[in-house]
Amino acid sequence: MTRLSIAIVALLGLAAPANAHQIWIEQPDGQNAVIRFGEFGDNLREASPGLLDKFVKPAATLVSAKGEQTVDAAKTATGFTLPFKAGEGDAIVADDPLYPLYPGKDNGKETANWYHPSARLITGFKEQQPKLPLDLVPAGEPGRFKLFFKGQPKAKTKVSLVTQSGWAKEGYTDEQGVVGFDLPWKGTYVAEASLTDRSPGERPGAKGPERYDAVSYATTVTYVHGDGLPPLPAGPAAAPHQ
């Protein structure tokens, strides 16, 4: 498990110690974007049948100078495909706000908890506005990100950066929500942040309103860096969980 990963206990239906997963967006050269679920730094991409089937309705929005295009993602055996790709200056954001609630305990009390995964793909570091509940956006300079929570800068929060080889670094946002990293290698970087909001509430569900006691937000941002040293190779592909 890489240092990028966060512990999301029980919601994945895995035995302890719990595996840590996130969604991120990949865009192979010349191809449309794909939402993945797993652990980027461990070369783990979950599959269907398997953990991809826990998702309810992942959707994505292409943000460009021409406007915004929002679509539902299409599930395949290895991810959720999108009918578009981000061009220069564009971004893609995605999330699944209907991921099933999972049970927990707080001081002996049974609780219902909500995991809200989200992701962003960027093609450059020009400043962008947040669109996700928890959102890492480019902050104007290579390697600099700004973290927003519900539209406001989020200070003193850990952000992790990982490459395909499993190399990882951690930093903390400053008072303005900004954190910076060096990008020594060419290739794909995925940065991640997470937090738990313990404010109870209610969300719409397939069978009516669903009450929850806390929300675990996890968000990533993907960037393909064109400069630097040749990238370290990824490790062997990890087997998806069934």
Tab-separated table of C-alpha atoms in Angstrom:
chain	number	residue	atom	x	y	z
A	1	MET	CA	0.000	0.000	0.000
A	2	THR	CA	1.469	3.379	-0.949
A	3	ARG	CA	1.672	6.427	1.292
A	4	LEU	CA	-0.874	8.018	-1.016
A	5	SER	CA	-3.576	5.646	0.164
A	6	ILE	CA	-6.114	6.517	2.827
A	7	ALA	CA	-7.830	4.027	5.106
A	8	ILE	CA	-11.536	3.684	4.413
A	9	VAL	CA	-12.599	0.963	6.802
A	10	ALA	CA	-15.332	-1.534	5.926
A	11	LEU	CA	-16.865	0.370	3.023
A	12	LEU	CA	-14.937	-1.681	0.484
A	13	GLY	CA	-16.069	-4.925	2.042
A	14	LEU	CA	-12.464	-6.060	2.545
A	15	ALA	CA	-10.971	-7.840	5.524
A	16	ALA	CA	-8.843	-5.856	7.976
A	17	PRO	CA	-6.396	-4.336	7.665
A	18	ALA	CA	-8.586	-2.390	5.273
A	19	ASN	CA	-7.255	-1.668	1.829
A	20	ALA	CA	-7.158	1.987	0.877
A	21	HIS	CA	-8.658	2.980	-2.425
A	22	GLN	CA	-9.416	6.082	-4.442
A	23	ILE	CA	-10.827	6.946	-7.832
A	24	TRP	CA	-8.686	8.782	-10.372
A	25	ILE	CA	-9.009	9.712	-14.042
A	26	GLU	CA	-6.659	8.374	-16.694
A	27	GLN	CA	-6.408	9.567	-20.277
A	28	PRO	CA	-4.171	7.418	-22.497
A	29	ASP	CA	-2.567	9.224	-25.430
A	30	GLY	CA	-5.153	9.960	-28.094
A	31	GLN	CA	-7.933	8.134	-26.243
A	32	ASN	CA	-10.954	9.134	-24.200
A	33	ALA	CA	-10.723	9.436	-20.432
A	34	VAL	CA	-11.452	6.581	-18.015
A	35	ILE	CA	-12.317	6.639	-14.305
A	36	ARG	CA	-10.309	4.032	-12.376
A	37	PHE	CA	-10.783	2.698	-8.862
A	38	GLY	CA	-8.004	1.153	-6.814
A	39	GLU	CA	-4.511	2.228	-5.788
A	40	PHE	CA	-2.567	4.064	-8.482
A	41	GLY	CA	0.852	3.712	-6.855
A	42	ASP	CA	0.367	-0.046	-6.389
A	43	ASN	CA	-0.755	-0.531	-9.995
A	44	LEU	CA	-4.102	-1.820	-8.720
A	45	ARG	CA	-7.206	-1.239	-10.800
A	46	GLU	CA	-10.365	-2.845	-9.524
A	47	ALA	CA	-12.631	-4.732	-11.901
A	48	SER	CA	-16.161	-5.892	-12.647
A	49	PRO	CA	-17.275	-8.384	-11.467
A	50	GLY	CA	-15.774	-7.060	-8.262
A	51	LEU	CA	-15.487	-3.759	-6.416
A	52	LEU	CA	-16.470	-1.638	-9.422
A	53	ASP	CA	-19.961	-3.026	-8.938
A	54	LYS	CA	-20.356	-1.094	-5.674
A	55	PHE	CA	-20.615	2.173	-7.589
A	56	VAL	CA	-24.132	3.446	-8.269
A	57	LYS	CA	-23.955	6.342	-10.723
A	58	PRO	CA	-20.512	7.807	-11.413
A	59	ALA	CA	-20.698	10.845	-13.651
A	60	ALA	CA	-18.166	13.236	-15.152
A	61	THR	CA	-18.031	16.758	-16.559
A	62	LEU	CA	-15.690	18.043	-19.253
A	63	VAL	CA	-14.841	21.671	-18.480
A	64	SER	CA	-13.531	23.656	-21.464
A	65	ALA	CA	-13.591	27.127	-22.971
A	66	LYS	CA	-16.666	26.012	-24.941
A	67	GLY	CA	-18.609	25.276	-21.755
A	68	GLU	CA	-19.377	22.135	-19.764
A	69	GLN	CA	-20.556	18.675	-20.836
A	70	THR	CA	-21.820	16.260	-18.165
A	71	VAL	CA	-22.370	12.543	-18.806
A	72	ASP	CA	-22.910	9.314	-16.904
A	73	ALA	CA	-19.861	7.068	-17.040
A	74	ALA	CA	-20.182	3.629	-18.686
A	75	LYS	CA	-18.950	0.662	-16.655
A	76	THR	CA	-16.541	-1.772	-18.300
A	77	ALA	CA	-14.522	-4.639	-16.888
A	78	THR	CA	-11.725	-2.334	-15.703
A	79	GLY	CA	-13.202	1.117	-15.147
A	80	PHE	CA	-15.801	3.662	-16.180
A	81	THR	CA	-15.335	5.066	-19.665
A	82	LEU	CA	-16.186	8.609	-20.755
A	83	PRO	CA	-17.169	9.759	-24.269
A	84	PHE	CA	-14.668	12.627	-24.313
A	85	LYS	CA	-11.079	13.581	-23.577
A	86	ALA	CA	-9.546	16.741	-22.144
A	87	GLY	CA	-7.684	18.949	-24.597
A	88	GLU	CA	-5.101	21.600	-23.766
A	89	GLY	CA	-6.484	23.867	-21.041
A	90	ASP	CA	-9.451	21.590	-20.342
A	91	ALA	CA	-10.273	19.670	-17.182
A	92	ILE	CA	-12.475	16.712	-16.289
A	93	VAL	CA	-14.146	16.251	-12.895
A	94	ALA	CA	-15.988	13.132	-11.715
A	95	ASP	CA	-17.685	11.710	-8.649
A	96	ASP	CA	-20.284	9.238	-7.407
A	97	PRO	CA	-22.451	10.900	-4.724
A	98	LEU	CA	-24.637	7.781	-4.401
A	99	TYR	CA	-21.972	5.290	-3.289
A	100	PRO	CA	-23.789	3.017	-0.784
A	101	LEU	CA	-23.753	3.995	2.882
A	102	TYR	CA	-21.713	1.691	5.078
A	103	PRO	CA	-22.134	0.816	8.780
A	104	GLY	CA	-19.822	1.880	11.570
A	105	LYS	CA	-19.696	2.485	15.301
A	106	ASP	CA	-19.088	5.641	17.314
A	107	ASN	CA	-18.691	5.119	21.087
A	108	GLY	CA	-20.727	1.948	20.826
A	109	LYS	CA	-23.485	3.552	18.749
A	110	GLU	CA	-24.329	2.143	15.327
A	111	THR	CA	-23.733	4.723	12.594
A	112	ALA	CA	-24.365	5.071	8.869
A	113	ASN	CA	-21.477	6.578	6.943
A	114	TRP	CA	-21.142	7.994	3.457
A	115	TYR	CA	-18.038	7.590	1.268
A	116	HIS	CA	-17.978	10.327	-1.405
A	117	PRO	CA	-15.188	9.705	-3.943
A	118	SER	CA	-14.254	12.308	-6.544
A	119	ALA	CA	-11.511	13.025	-9.055
A	120	ARG	CA	-10.151	15.681	-11.381
A	121	LEU	CA	-7.884	15.503	-14.420
A	122	ILE	CA	-5.920	18.593	-15.479
A	123	THR	CA	-3.816	19.379	-18.536
A	124	GLY	CA	-1.920	22.320	-17.034
A	125	PHE	CA	-1.530	24.423	-13.914
A	126	LYS	CA	-3.501	27.507	-14.841
A	127	GLU	CA	-5.745	28.340	-11.880
A	128	GLN	CA	-9.171	26.698	-11.921
A	129	GLN	CA	-12.302	27.064	-9.805
A	130	PRO	CA	-13.479	24.217	-7.572
A	131	LYS	CA	-16.460	22.142	-8.701
A	132	LEU	CA	-16.343	19.138	-6.360
A	133	PRO	CA	-17.237	19.122	-2.636
A	134	LEU	CA	-13.569	18.368	-1.866
A	135	ASP	CA	-11.451	19.543	-4.774
A	136	LEU	CA	-7.729	19.810	-5.553
A	137	VAL	CA	-7.263	22.378	-8.309
A	138	PRO	CA	-4.120	23.744	-10.001
A	139	ALA	CA	-2.782	26.851	-8.289
A	140	GLY	CA	-0.999	28.625	-11.128
A	141	GLU	CA	2.484	27.064	-11.007
A	142	PRO	CA	3.723	23.553	-11.875
A	143	GLY	CA	3.357	21.242	-8.901
A	144	ARG	CA	1.188	23.655	-6.882
A	145	PHE	CA	-2.347	22.726	-5.898
A	146	LYS	CA	-5.076	24.448	-3.910
A	147	LEU	CA	-7.502	22.435	-1.805
A	148	PHE	CA	-11.121	23.533	-1.451
A	149	PHE	CA	-13.841	22.108	0.769
A	150	LYS	CA	-17.368	23.186	-0.122
A	151	GLY	CA	-15.980	26.126	-2.077
A	152	GLN	CA	-13.653	27.441	0.636
A	153	PRO	CA	-9.843	27.025	0.869
A	154	LYS	CA	-8.945	24.188	3.239
A	155	ALA	CA	-5.847	24.835	5.359
A	156	LYS	CA	-3.615	22.426	7.289
A	157	THR	CA	-4.726	19.318	5.412
A	158	LYS	CA	-2.462	16.516	4.214
A	159	VAL	CA	-2.042	16.068	0.472
A	160	SER	CA	-0.147	13.112	-0.994
A	161	LEU	CA	1.455	12.804	-4.425
A	162	VAL	CA	2.326	9.471	-6.067
A	163	THR	CA	3.676	8.186	-9.376
A	164	GLN	CA	3.072	4.897	-11.150
A	165	SER	CA	6.213	3.419	-9.545
A	166	GLY	CA	4.880	3.958	-6.023
A	167	TRP	CA	7.197	6.909	-5.282
A	168	ALA	CA	5.266	9.254	-3.022
A	169	LYS	CA	5.580	12.513	-1.124
A	170	GLU	CA	3.346	14.246	1.408
A	171	GLY	CA	2.752	17.893	2.226
A	172	TYR	CA	0.268	20.057	4.106
A	173	THR	CA	-1.766	22.931	2.758
A	174	ASP	CA	-0.941	26.389	4.060
A	175	GLU	CA	-3.430	28.954	5.408
A	176	GLN	CA	-4.624	29.629	1.846
A	177	GLY	CA	-5.106	25.930	1.111
A	178	VAL	CA	-2.030	25.736	-1.148
A	179	VAL	CA	0.570	22.962	-1.246
A	180	GLY	CA	3.485	22.455	-3.634
A	181	PHE	CA	5.553	19.507	-4.867
A	182	ASP	CA	8.557	18.983	-7.107
A	183	LEU	CA	7.813	16.926	-10.229
A	184	PRO	CA	11.149	15.209	-10.933
A	185	TRP	CA	9.969	12.680	-13.520
A	186	LYS	CA	8.017	12.660	-16.726
A	187	GLY	CA	4.737	10.814	-16.653
A	188	THR	CA	1.578	10.609	-14.601
A	189	TYR	CA	1.196	12.012	-11.092
A	190	VAL	CA	-1.867	11.562	-8.889
A	191	ALA	CA	-2.360	13.809	-5.852
A	192	GLU	CA	-4.914	12.978	-3.184
A	193	ALA	CA	-6.569	14.569	-0.167
A	194	SER	CA	-9.262	13.336	2.178
A	195	LEU	CA	-11.256	14.458	5.189
A	196	THR	CA	-14.203	13.367	7.303
A	197	ASP	CA	-17.156	15.647	7.960
A	198	ARG	CA	-18.983	14.422	11.073
A	199	SER	CA	-22.047	16.582	10.492
A	200	PRO	CA	-25.106	14.296	10.179
A	201	GLY	CA	-27.511	14.811	7.336
A	202	GLU	CA	-29.726	13.257	4.709
A	203	ARG	CA	-29.245	12.452	1.043
A	204	PRO	CA	-31.618	11.201	-1.666
A	205	GLY	CA	-31.557	7.437	-2.219
A	206	ALA	CA	-33.105	4.951	-4.604
A	207	LYS	CA	-35.759	4.055	-2.008
A	208	GLY	CA	-36.179	7.504	-0.502
A	209	PRO	CA	-34.121	9.740	1.805
A	210	GLU	CA	-31.099	8.159	3.506
A	211	ARG	CA	-29.828	9.423	6.857
A	212	TYR	CA	-26.074	9.477	7.498
A	213	ASP	CA	-23.877	10.372	10.469
A	214	ALA	CA	-20.653	11.340	8.705
A	215	VAL	CA	-19.175	11.780	5.232
A	216	SER	CA	-15.704	10.570	4.226
A	217	TYR	CA	-14.550	12.656	1.275
A	218	ALA	CA	-11.630	11.491	-0.870
A	219	THR	CA	-10.499	13.378	-3.958
A	220	THR	CA	-7.651	13.100	-6.462
A	221	VAL	CA	-6.150	15.136	-9.280
A	222	THR	CA	-4.240	13.583	-12.188
A	223	TYR	CA	-1.595	15.367	-14.242
A	224	VAL	CA	0.726	14.033	-16.967
A	225	HIS	CA	4.059	15.864	-16.721
A	226	GLY	CA	5.945	16.270	-19.988
A	227	ASP	CA	9.359	17.233	-18.583
A	228	GLY	CA	11.912	15.664	-16.264
A	229	LEU	CA	13.730	12.374	-15.884
A	230	PRO	CA	12.473	9.199	-17.554
A	231	PRO	CA	9.715	7.785	-15.339
A	232	LEU	CA	10.397	4.880	-13.034
A	233	PRO	CA	8.470	1.804	-14.210
A	234	ALA	CA	5.279	0.672	-12.573
A	235	GLY	CA	5.357	-2.529	-10.596
A	236	PRO	CA	3.516	-5.661	-11.687
A	237	ALA	CA	-0.239	-5.210	-11.962
A	238	ALA	CA	-1.933	-6.138	-8.695
A	239	ALA	CA	-4.841	-8.559	-8.813
A	240	PRO	CA	-8.243	-6.903	-8.302
A	241	HIS	CA	-10.403	-7.945	-5.362
A	242	GLN	CA	-13.436	-10.105	-5.971
